[in-house]
Amino acid sequence: MESTFSSPAEAALQREAGAAGLRTPLGDLDRVYELERVVGFVRDLWCQRVALQFPDQLLGDAGAVAARLEEATGSKVFILGDTAYGSCCVDVLGAEQAGAQALVHFGPACLSPPARPLPTAFVLGQRSVALELCAKAFEAQNPDPTAPVVLLSEPACAHALEALATLLRPRYLDLLVSSPALPLPMGSLNPDPEPLERFGRRFPLAPGRCLEEYGAFYVGGSEAISDPDLDPDLSRLLLGWAPGRPFSSCCPDTGRTQDEGARAWRLRARRRYLVERARDARVVGLLAGTLGVARHREALAHLQNLIQAAGKRSYVLALGRPTPAKLANFPEVDVFVLVACPLGALATQPSGSFFRPVLAPCELEAACNPAWPPPGLAPHLTHYADLLPGSPFHVPLPPPDSELWDTPDVSLITGDLRPPPAWKPSTDPGCSALTPRPQLELAESSPAASFLSSRSWQGLQPCLGQTPVTAAVSGRRGIAIAYEDEGSS
């Protein structure tokens, strides 16, 4: 009977934490992990302690890679443990705590600037690409040889883009090749003008040209993926790309292409729905989804000021990686906003198991800032740094006497008329505090306390002074499925 409704007690102790992925043959380690380049990186910096960061699917090769690097460089090489947030971000804090002088990041990376400077080398991987099949697929999707097109790829296929462009340039006149926005070596001088950096990539645009003029051809993905919307890198490109421009993807193994226009429309429709949910929300939970990406504290302060200006309440929560079980502990929160790197902020969005929707900072900006969006911008920005002062996409809050604060608004979800925000920014330009309108009064001092008072059960009653004091006694021993005093039945 016990085995019918539950697992044996020993199963909890024998369960493995998770598979580390297939191991790479020892003869291919140098090529797959680019060990020769990594060895040169360590030797050039004269590092005595080097940290290695692997995603979960590559941990099976971590020991062999560390041993070879330690033997080739003579430096102390150690492997970082599980990161508190996404593995695509550089774990600068973990490396500094271990006294590392440099870090080598393996696998897909968001290439977000770290909060603290640390020499970092990225090994994105080199996935095989069928160049002939991809070239034929490109010609089928782009019959006009004069149309401007950008070649994009997932990080592991970036090494093959220039070779693919060589096959296409004899026919196509306006072809642009993107490259990963890897950090430049320290002390290097680049006499050429800096290319445009967006979506974690560099675009060498000609003078007078803009990225919104180009269509896109993306090399990456796999036909084995059941839900392609779970790819955060492709979702970031589809959301941020100019609407109306063609966007197609190509599988690097088979050359099979797909028009991504329908998927981009579906993702943007989901964003618009989240914006409406944020406008209806009264309590917003800000999830600290990173501690290693630059300007994350400034982003939290900016969002708090934005929420208060819209007449809402906010709570900052540091929970590590967000899961449905963690967020379900805060039922009084209407929506959550994940402040993380671009890939981390989009990784949890397609999941429908969360009790409340999880938004990106751009959706909250569109919901709380009546001046957003300005004309000429893409409908969705993928990195919170684009919303902060100093960015060309930053849109300040309107002045207190602006009519934008009093514009009537109707919820597209409930159909109700939304009241104007009860709070406005301060008139003092040197102060970021917010002052209430004198003609309005705050109805509730704490939405969390109001929610708790409306519940039928509010927790155990302490009954202070009513419980007699007794000496400590031995309790039950064992686990909940089989205590020692229950017997074998």
Coordinates of N, CA and C in Angstrom, one line a residue, residues 216-417:
A216 N 16.1 40.6 -41.3 CA 17.0 39.7 -40.5 C 16.9 38.3 -41.0
F217 N 18.0 37.6 -41.0 CA 18.1 36.2 -41.3 C 18.9 35.5 -40.1
Y218 N 18.2 34.7 -39.3 CA 18.8 34.2 -38.1 C 19.1 32.7 -38.3
V219 N 20.4 32.4 -38.0 CA 20.9 31.0 -38.1 C 21.0 30.4 -36.7
G220 N 20.2 29.5 -36.4 CA 20.2 28.9 -35.0 C 18.9 28.1 -34.8
G221 N 18.8 27.6 -33.5 CA 17.7 26.8 -33.2 C 17.8 25.4 -33.6
S222 N 16.8 24.6 -33.3 CA 16.8 23.2 -33.6 C 15.4 22.7 -33.8
E223 N 15.2 21.8 -34.7 CA 13.9 21.2 -35.0 C 13.4 20.3 -33.9
A224 N 14.3 19.9 -33.0 CA 13.9 19.0 -31.9 C 13.3 19.8 -30.7
I225 N 13.4 21.1 -30.7 CA 12.8 21.9 -29.6 C 11.2 21.9 -29.8
S226 N 10.5 21.5 -28.8 CA 9.1 21.4 -28.9 C 8.4 22.8 -28.9
D227 N 8.9 23.7 -28.1 CA 8.4 25.0 -28.0 C 9.5 26.1 -28.3
P228 N 9.6 26.5 -29.6 CA 10.6 27.5 -29.9 C 10.5 28.8 -29.2
D229 N 9.3 29.1 -28.6 CA 9.2 30.4 -27.9 C 10.0 30.4 -26.6
L230 N 10.5 29.2 -26.2 CA 11.3 29.2 -25.0 C 12.8 29.6 -25.2
D231 N 13.1 30.0 -26.4 CA 14.5 30.4 -26.7 C 14.5 31.9 -26.4
P232 N 15.2 32.3 -25.3 CA 15.2 33.7 -24.9 C 16.0 34.6 -25.9
D233 N 17.0 34.0 -26.5 CA 17.8 34.8 -27.4 C 17.0 35.2 -28.7
L234 N 16.3 34.3 -29.2 CA 15.5 34.6 -30.4 C 14.3 35.5 -30.0
S235 N 13.7 35.3 -28.9 CA 12.6 36.1 -28.4 C 13.1 37.6 -28.3
R236 N 14.3 37.7 -27.7 CA 14.8 39.1 -27.6 C 15.0 39.8 -28.9
L237 N 15.4 39.1 -30.0 CA 15.6 39.7 -31.3 C 14.2 40.0 -31.9
L238 N 13.2 39.0 -31.8 CA 11.9 39.3 -32.4 C 11.2 40.4 -31.7
L239 N 11.3 40.6 -30.4 CA 10.7 41.7 -29.7 C 11.3 43.0 -30.1
G240 N 12.6 43.1 -30.1 CA 13.3 44.3 -30.4 C 13.4 44.7 -31.8
W241 N 13.2 43.8 -32.7 CA 13.4 44.1 -34.1 C 12.3 45.1 -34.6
A242 N 12.6 45.9 -35.6 CA 11.6 46.8 -36.1 C 10.4 46.1 -36.7
P243 N 9.2 46.4 -36.2 CA 8.0 45.8 -36.8 C 7.8 46.1 -38.3
G244 N 7.4 45.1 -39.0 CA 7.2 45.3 -40.4 C 8.3 44.9 -41.3
R245 N 9.5 44.7 -40.7 CA 10.7 44.2 -41.4 C 10.7 42.7 -41.4
P246 N 11.1 42.1 -42.5 CA 11.1 40.6 -42.6 C 12.1 40.0 -41.6
F247 N 11.7 38.9 -41.0 CA 12.6 38.2 -40.1 C 12.3 36.7 -40.3
S248 N 13.4 36.0 -40.7 CA 13.3 34.5 -40.9 C 14.4 33.8 -40.2
S249 N 14.2 32.6 -39.8 CA 15.2 31.8 -39.1 C 15.5 30.5 -39.9
C250 N 16.7 30.0 -39.7 CA 17.2 28.8 -40.5 C 17.9 27.9 -39.5
C251 N 17.5 26.6 -39.6 CA 18.2 25.6 -38.8 C 19.6 25.3 -39.3
P252 N 20.6 25.4 -38.6 CA 22.0 25.3 -39.1 C 22.3 23.8 -39.5
D253 N 21.6 22.9 -39.1 CA 21.8 21.5 -39.5 C 21.2 21.0 -40.8
T254 N 19.9 21.4 -40.9 CA 19.1 21.0 -42.1 C 18.9 22.1 -43.1
G255 N 19.0 23.4 -42.8 CA 18.7 24.4 -43.7 C 17.3 24.8 -43.8
R256 N 16.4 24.2 -42.9 CA 15.0 24.5 -43.0 C 14.7 25.9 -42.5
T257 N 14.0 26.6 -43.2 CA 13.7 28.0 -42.8 C 12.2 28.2 -42.4
Q258 N 12.0 29.3 -41.7 CA 10.7 29.6 -41.1 C 10.5 31.1 -41.0
D259 N 9.4 31.6 -41.5 CA 9.1 33.0 -41.4 C 8.7 33.3 -39.9
E260 N 9.4 34.1 -39.2 CA 9.1 34.4 -37.8 C 8.1 35.6 -37.6
G261 N 7.5 36.0 -38.6 CA 6.5 37.1 -38.5 C 5.4 36.8 -37.5
A262 N 4.8 35.6 -37.7 CA 3.7 35.2 -36.8 C 4.1 35.1 -35.3
R263 N 5.3 34.5 -35.1 CA 5.8 34.4 -33.8 C 6.1 35.7 -33.1
A264 N 6.7 36.6 -33.9 CA 6.9 38.0 -33.4 C 5.6 38.7 -33.1
W265 N 4.6 38.5 -33.9 CA 3.3 39.1 -33.5 C 2.7 38.5 -32.3
R266 N 2.9 37.2 -32.1 CA 2.4 36.6 -30.9 C 3.1 37.0 -29.6
L267 N 4.4 37.2 -29.7 CA 5.2 37.7 -28.6 C 4.8 39.1 -28.2
R268 N 4.6 40.0 -29.3 CA 4.2 41.4 -29.0 C 2.8 41.5 -28.4
A269 N 1.9 40.6 -28.9 CA 0.6 40.6 -28.3 C 0.6 40.2 -26.8
R270 N 1.5 39.2 -26.5 CA 1.7 38.8 -25.1 C 2.2 40.0 -24.3
R271 N 3.1 40.8 -24.8 CA 3.7 42.0 -24.1 C 2.6 43.0 -23.9
R272 N 1.7 43.2 -24.9 CA 0.6 44.2 -24.7 C -0.3 43.7 -23.6
Y273 N -0.6 42.5 -23.5 CA -1.4 41.9 -22.4 C -0.8 42.2 -21.1
L274 N 0.5 42.0 -21.0 CA 1.2 42.2 -19.7 C 1.2 43.7 -19.3
V275 N 1.3 44.5 -20.3 CA 1.2 46.0 -20.0 C -0.1 46.3 -19.4
E276 N -1.2 45.7 -19.9 CA -2.5 46.0 -19.3 C -2.7 45.4 -17.9
R277 N -2.1 44.2 -17.7 CA -2.1 43.7 -16.3 C -1.3 44.6 -15.4
A278 N -0.2 45.2 -15.8 CA 0.5 46.1 -15.0 C -0.3 47.4 -14.7
R279 N -1.0 47.8 -15.7 CA -1.8 49.1 -15.4 C -3.0 48.8 -14.4
D280 N -3.5 47.6 -14.4 CA -4.6 47.2 -13.5 C -4.0 46.9 -12.1
A281 N -2.7 46.6 -12.0 CA -2.2 46.2 -10.7 C -2.1 47.3 -9.7
R282 N -2.3 46.9 -8.4 CA -2.2 47.9 -7.3 C -0.9 47.6 -6.5
V283 N -0.4 46.4 -6.5 CA 0.8 46.0 -5.8 C 1.7 45.3 -6.8
V284 N 2.9 45.8 -6.8 CA 3.9 45.3 -7.8 C 5.1 44.8 -7.0
G285 N 5.5 43.5 -7.3 CA 6.7 42.9 -6.7 C 7.9 43.0 -7.6
L286 N 9.0 43.7 -7.2 CA 10.2 43.8 -8.0 C 11.1 42.7 -7.6
L287 N 11.4 41.8 -8.5 CA 12.3 40.7 -8.2 C 13.7 41.0 -8.6
A288 N 14.6 41.0 -7.7 CA 16.1 41.2 -7.9 C 16.6 39.9 -8.6
G289 N 16.7 40.0 -9.9 CA 17.1 38.8 -10.7 C 18.6 38.8 -11.0
T290 N 19.4 39.7 -10.5 CA 20.8 39.7 -10.8 C 21.5 40.6 -9.8
L291 N 22.7 40.2 -9.5 CA 23.6 41.0 -8.6 C 24.9 41.3 -9.3
G292 N 25.1 40.7 -10.5 CA 26.4 40.9 -11.2 C 26.3 41.7 -12.4
V293 N 25.1 42.2 -12.9 CA 25.0 43.0 -14.1 C 25.0 44.5 -13.6
A294 N 25.7 45.3 -14.4 CA 25.9 46.7 -14.1 C 24.5 47.4 -14.0
R295 N 24.4 48.4 -13.1 CA 23.3 49.3 -12.9 C 22.0 48.6 -12.5
H296 N 22.1 47.5 -11.8 CA 20.9 46.8 -11.4 C 20.3 47.6 -10.2
R297 N 21.1 48.2 -9.3 CA 20.5 49.0 -8.2 C 19.9 50.2 -8.8
E298 N 20.5 50.8 -9.7 CA 19.8 52.0 -10.3 C 18.5 51.7 -11.0
A299 N 18.5 50.5 -11.6 CA 17.2 50.1 -12.2 C 16.1 49.8 -11.2
L300 N 16.4 49.2 -10.1 CA 15.4 49.0 -9.0 C 14.9 50.4 -8.5
A301 N 15.8 51.3 -8.3 CA 15.4 52.7 -7.8 C 14.5 53.4 -8.9
H302 N 14.9 53.2 -10.1 CA 14.1 53.8 -11.2 C 12.7 53.2 -11.2
L303 N 12.5 51.9 -11.1 CA 11.2 51.3 -11.2 C 10.4 51.6 -9.9
Q304 N 11.1 51.7 -8.8 CA 10.3 52.1 -7.6 C 9.7 53.5 -7.7
N305 N 10.5 54.4 -8.2 CA 10.0 55.8 -8.4 C 8.9 55.8 -9.5
L306 N 9.0 54.9 -10.5 CA 8.0 54.9 -11.5 C 6.7 54.3 -10.9
I307 N 6.8 53.3 -10.1 CA 5.6 52.7 -9.5 C 4.9 53.6 -8.5
Q308 N 5.7 54.4 -7.7 CA 5.1 55.3 -6.8 C 4.4 56.5 -7.5
A309 N 5.0 56.9 -8.7 CA 4.4 58.0 -9.5 C 3.0 57.5 -10.0
A310 N 2.9 56.3 -10.3 CA 1.6 55.7 -10.9 C 0.6 55.4 -9.8
G311 N 0.9 55.7 -8.5 CA 0.0 55.5 -7.4 C -0.1 54.0 -7.0
K312 N 0.9 53.2 -7.2 CA 0.9 51.8 -6.8 C 1.9 51.6 -5.7
R313 N 1.9 50.4 -5.1 CA 2.8 50.0 -4.0 C 3.8 49.0 -4.6
S314 N 5.0 49.0 -4.1 CA 6.0 48.1 -4.6 C 6.7 47.4 -3.4
Y315 N 7.2 46.2 -3.6 CA 8.0 45.4 -2.7 C 9.2 44.9 -3.5
V316 N 10.4 45.0 -2.9 CA 11.6 44.4 -3.5 C 11.8 43.1 -2.9
L317 N 11.9 42.0 -3.7 CA 12.1 40.7 -3.2 C 13.4 40.1 -3.8
A318 N 14.3 39.5 -3.0 CA 15.5 38.8 -3.4 C 15.3 37.4 -3.2
L319 N 14.9 36.6 -4.2 CA 14.6 35.2 -4.1 C 15.4 34.3 -4.9
G320 N 16.5 34.8 -5.5 CA 17.2 33.9 -6.4 C 16.5 33.7 -7.7
R321 N 16.5 32.5 -8.2 CA 15.8 32.3 -9.5 C 14.3 32.1 -9.2
P322 N 13.5 32.9 -9.9 CA 12.0 32.8 -9.5 C 11.4 31.5 -10.0
T323 N 10.6 30.9 -9.1 CA 9.9 29.7 -9.4 C 8.4 29.9 -9.0
P324 N 7.5 29.1 -9.5 CA 6.1 29.3 -9.1 C 5.9 29.1 -7.6
A325 N 6.6 28.2 -7.0 CA 6.4 27.9 -5.6 C 6.9 29.1 -4.8
K326 N 8.0 29.8 -5.2 CA 8.4 30.9 -4.4 C 7.5 32.1 -4.5
L327 N 7.0 32.4 -5.7 CA 6.2 33.6 -5.9 C 4.8 33.4 -5.4
A328 N 4.3 32.1 -5.3 CA 3.0 31.8 -4.7 C 2.9 32.2 -3.2
N329 N 4.0 32.5 -2.6 CA 4.0 32.9 -1.2 C 3.6 34.4 -1.0
F330 N 3.4 35.1 -2.1 CA 3.0 36.5 -2.0 C 1.7 36.7 -2.8
P331 N 0.6 36.2 -2.3 CA -0.6 36.3 -3.1 C -1.2 37.7 -3.2
E332 N -0.7 38.6 -2.3 CA -1.2 40.0 -2.4 C -0.6 40.8 -3.5
V333 N 0.5 40.3 -4.1 CA 1.2 41.0 -5.2 C 0.4 40.7 -6.5
D334 N 0.1 41.7 -7.3 CA -0.7 41.5 -8.5 C 0.2 41.1 -9.7
V335 N 1.3 41.7 -9.8 CA 2.3 41.4 -10.9 C 3.7 41.5 -10.3
F336 N 4.6 40.7 -11.0 CA 6.0 40.7 -10.6 C 6.8 41.3 -11.8
V337 N 7.8 42.0 -11.5 CA 8.7 42.5 -12.5 C 10.1 42.0 -12.2
L338 N 10.7 41.3 -13.2 CA 12.0 40.6 -13.0 C 13.1 41.5 -13.5
V339 N 13.9 42.0 -12.7 CA 15.1 42.9 -13.0 C 16.3 42.0 -13.2
A340 N 16.5 41.6 -14.4 CA 17.6 40.7 -14.8 C 18.2 41.0 -16.1
C341 N 19.1 40.2 -16.6 CA 19.7 40.5 -17.9 C 18.6 40.2 -19.0
P342 N 18.9 40.6 -20.2 CA 17.8 40.4 -21.2 C 17.4 39.0 -21.4
L343 N 18.3 38.0 -21.3 CA 17.9 36.6 -21.5 C 17.2 36.1 -20.2
G344 N 17.6 36.5 -19.1 CA 17.0 36.1 -17.8 C 15.6 36.7 -17.7
A345 N 15.4 37.9 -18.2 CA 14.0 38.5 -18.0 C 13.0 37.9 -18.9
L346 N 13.5 37.3 -20.0 CA 12.5 36.7 -21.0 C 12.4 35.1 -20.8
A347 N 13.3 34.5 -20.0 CA 13.3 33.1 -19.9 C 12.1 32.5 -19.2
T348 N 11.5 33.3 -18.3 CA 10.4 32.8 -17.5 C 9.0 33.2 -18.1
Q349 N 9.0 34.0 -19.1 CA 7.8 34.6 -19.6 C 6.8 33.5 -20.2
P350 N 7.2 32.6 -21.0 CA 6.2 31.7 -21.6 C 5.5 30.8 -20.7
S351 N 6.1 30.6 -19.5 CA 5.5 29.6 -18.6 C 4.2 30.1 -18.1
G352 N 3.2 29.2 -18.1 CA 1.9 29.5 -17.6 C 1.6 29.0 -16.2
S353 N 2.7 28.5 -15.5 CA 2.5 27.9 -14.2 C 2.6 29.0 -13.0
F354 N 3.0 30.2 -13.3 CA 3.1 31.2 -12.3 C 1.7 31.7 -11.9
F355 N 1.6 31.9 -10.6 CA 0.3 32.4 -10.0 C 0.0 33.8 -10.5
R356 N 1.0 34.6 -10.6 CA 0.8 36.0 -11.1 C 1.8 36.2 -12.3
P357 N 1.4 37.0 -13.3 CA 2.3 37.2 -14.4 C 3.7 37.8 -14.0
V358 N 4.7 37.5 -14.7 CA 6.0 38.0 -14.5 C 6.4 38.9 -15.7
L359 N 6.7 40.1 -15.5 CA 6.9 41.1 -16.5 C 8.4 41.4 -16.6
A360 N 8.8 42.0 -17.7 CA 10.1 42.6 -17.9 C 10.0 44.1 -17.6
P361 N 11.1 44.8 -17.3 CA 11.0 46.2 -16.9 C 10.4 47.1 -18.0
C362 N 10.5 46.7 -19.3 CA 9.9 47.5 -20.3 C 8.4 47.6 -20.2
E363 N 7.8 46.5 -19.9 CA 6.3 46.4 -19.7 C 5.9 47.4 -18.6
L364 N 6.6 47.4 -17.5 CA 6.2 48.3 -16.4 C 6.4 49.7 -16.8
E365 N 7.5 50.0 -17.6 CA 7.7 51.4 -18.0 C 6.5 51.9 -18.9
A366 N 6.1 51.0 -19.8 CA 4.9 51.4 -20.7 C 3.6 51.5 -19.9
A367 N 3.5 50.8 -18.8 CA 2.3 50.9 -18.0 C 2.2 52.1 -17.1
C368 N 3.4 52.5 -16.5 CA 3.4 53.5 -15.5 C 3.8 54.9 -16.0
N369 N 4.5 54.9 -17.1 CA 5.0 56.2 -17.6 C 4.0 56.7 -18.7
P370 N 3.2 57.7 -18.5 CA 2.3 58.1 -19.5 C 2.9 58.7 -20.8
A371 N 4.2 59.1 -20.7 CA 4.9 59.6 -21.9 C 5.5 58.5 -22.7
W372 N 5.3 57.3 -22.3 CA 5.9 56.1 -23.1 C 4.9 55.5 -24.0
P373 N 5.3 55.1 -25.2 CA 6.6 55.2 -25.8 C 6.7 56.4 -26.7
P374 N 7.9 57.0 -26.8 CA 8.0 58.1 -27.7 C 8.0 57.6 -29.2
P375 N 7.6 58.5 -30.1 CA 7.6 58.1 -31.5 C 8.9 57.6 -32.1
G376 N 8.9 56.6 -32.9 CA 10.1 56.2 -33.6 C 10.9 55.1 -32.9
L377 N 10.4 54.6 -31.7 CA 11.2 53.6 -31.0 C 10.6 52.2 -31.3
A378 N 11.3 51.2 -31.1 CA 10.8 49.8 -31.2 C 9.8 49.6 -30.0
P379 N 8.8 48.7 -30.2 CA 7.8 48.6 -29.1 C 8.3 48.0 -27.8
H380 N 9.4 47.3 -27.9 CA 9.9 46.7 -26.7 C 11.4 46.7 -26.6
L381 N 11.9 47.2 -25.5 CA 13.3 47.2 -25.2 C 13.6 46.0 -24.3
T382 N 14.7 45.3 -24.5 CA 15.0 44.1 -23.9 C 15.9 44.2 -22.7
H383 N 16.5 45.3 -22.5 CA 17.5 45.5 -21.3 C 17.1 46.6 -20.5
Y384 N 17.1 46.5 -19.2 CA 16.6 47.6 -18.3 C 17.5 48.8 -18.4
A385 N 18.8 48.6 -18.8 CA 19.7 49.8 -18.9 C 19.2 50.8 -20.0
D386 N 18.4 50.3 -21.0 CA 17.9 51.2 -22.0 C 16.9 52.1 -21.4
L387 N 16.3 51.9 -20.3 CA 15.3 52.7 -19.7 C 15.9 53.8 -18.7
L388 N 17.2 53.7 -18.4 CA 17.8 54.5 -17.4 C 18.3 55.8 -18.0
P389 N 18.5 56.9 -17.2 CA 19.1 58.1 -17.7 C 20.5 57.9 -18.4
G390 N 20.7 58.5 -19.4 CA 22.0 58.3 -20.2 C 21.8 57.5 -21.4
S391 N 20.7 56.7 -21.5 CA 20.4 55.9 -22.7 C 19.6 56.8 -23.7
P392 N 19.8 56.5 -25.0 CA 19.0 57.3 -26.0 C 17.6 56.9 -25.9
F393 N 17.2 55.8 -25.3 CA 15.8 55.4 -25.2 C 15.1 55.9 -23.9
H394 N 15.9 56.6 -23.0 CA 15.3 57.0 -21.8 C 14.2 58.1 -22.0
V395 N 13.1 57.9 -21.3 CA 12.0 58.8 -21.4 C 11.6 59.3 -20.0
P396 N 11.9 60.5 -19.6 CA 11.6 61.0 -18.2 C 10.1 61.1 -18.0
L397 N 9.8 61.1 -16.7 CA 8.4 61.2 -16.3 C 7.9 62.6 -16.7
P398 N 6.6 62.8 -17.1 CA 6.1 64.1 -17.4 C 6.1 65.0 -16.2
P399 N 6.1 66.3 -16.3 CA 6.1 67.2 -15.2 C 4.8 67.1 -14.4
P400 N 4.7 67.5 -13.2 CA 3.5 67.3 -12.4 C 2.2 68.0 -13.0
D401 N 2.4 69.1 -13.7 CA 1.2 69.8 -14.3 C 0.9 69.3 -15.7
S402 N 1.5 68.2 -16.1 CA 1.2 67.7 -17.5 C -0.2 67.1 -17.5
E403 N -0.9 67.3 -18.6 CA -2.2 66.7 -18.8 C -2.1 65.2 -19.0
L404 N -0.9 64.6 -19.3 CA -0.8 63.2 -19.4 C -1.2 62.4 -18.2
W405 N -1.0 63.0 -17.0 CA -1.4 62.3 -15.8 C -2.9 62.2 -15.6
D406 N -3.7 63.1 -16.2 CA -5.1 63.2 -16.0 C -5.9 62.6 -17.2
T407 N -5.2 62.0 -18.2 CA -5.8 61.4 -19.3 C -6.7 60.2 -18.9
P408 N -8.0 60.1 -19.2 CA -8.8 58.9 -18.8 C -8.2 57.7 -19.5
D409 N -8.3 56.6 -18.8 CA -7.8 55.3 -19.3 C -8.8 54.2 -19.0
V410 N -9.1 53.3 -19.9 CA -10.0 52.2 -19.7 C -9.2 50.9 -19.8
S411 N -9.4 50.0 -18.9 CA -8.8 48.7 -18.9 C -9.3 47.9 -20.0
L412 N -8.4 47.3 -20.8 CA -8.8 46.4 -21.8 C -9.1 45.0 -21.4
I413 N -8.9 44.8 -20.1 CA -9.1 43.4 -19.5 C -10.5 43.4 -18.8
T414 N -10.7 44.4 -17.9 CA -11.9 44.4 -17.1 C -13.0 45.3 -17.7
G415 N -12.6 46.3 -18.6 CA -13.5 47.3 -19.1 C -13.8 48.4 -18.2
D416 N -13.2 48.5 -17.0 CA -13.5 49.5 -16.1 C -12.6 50.8 -16.4
L417 N -13.1 51.9 -15.9 CA -12.3 53.1 -16.1 C -11.3 53.2 -15.0

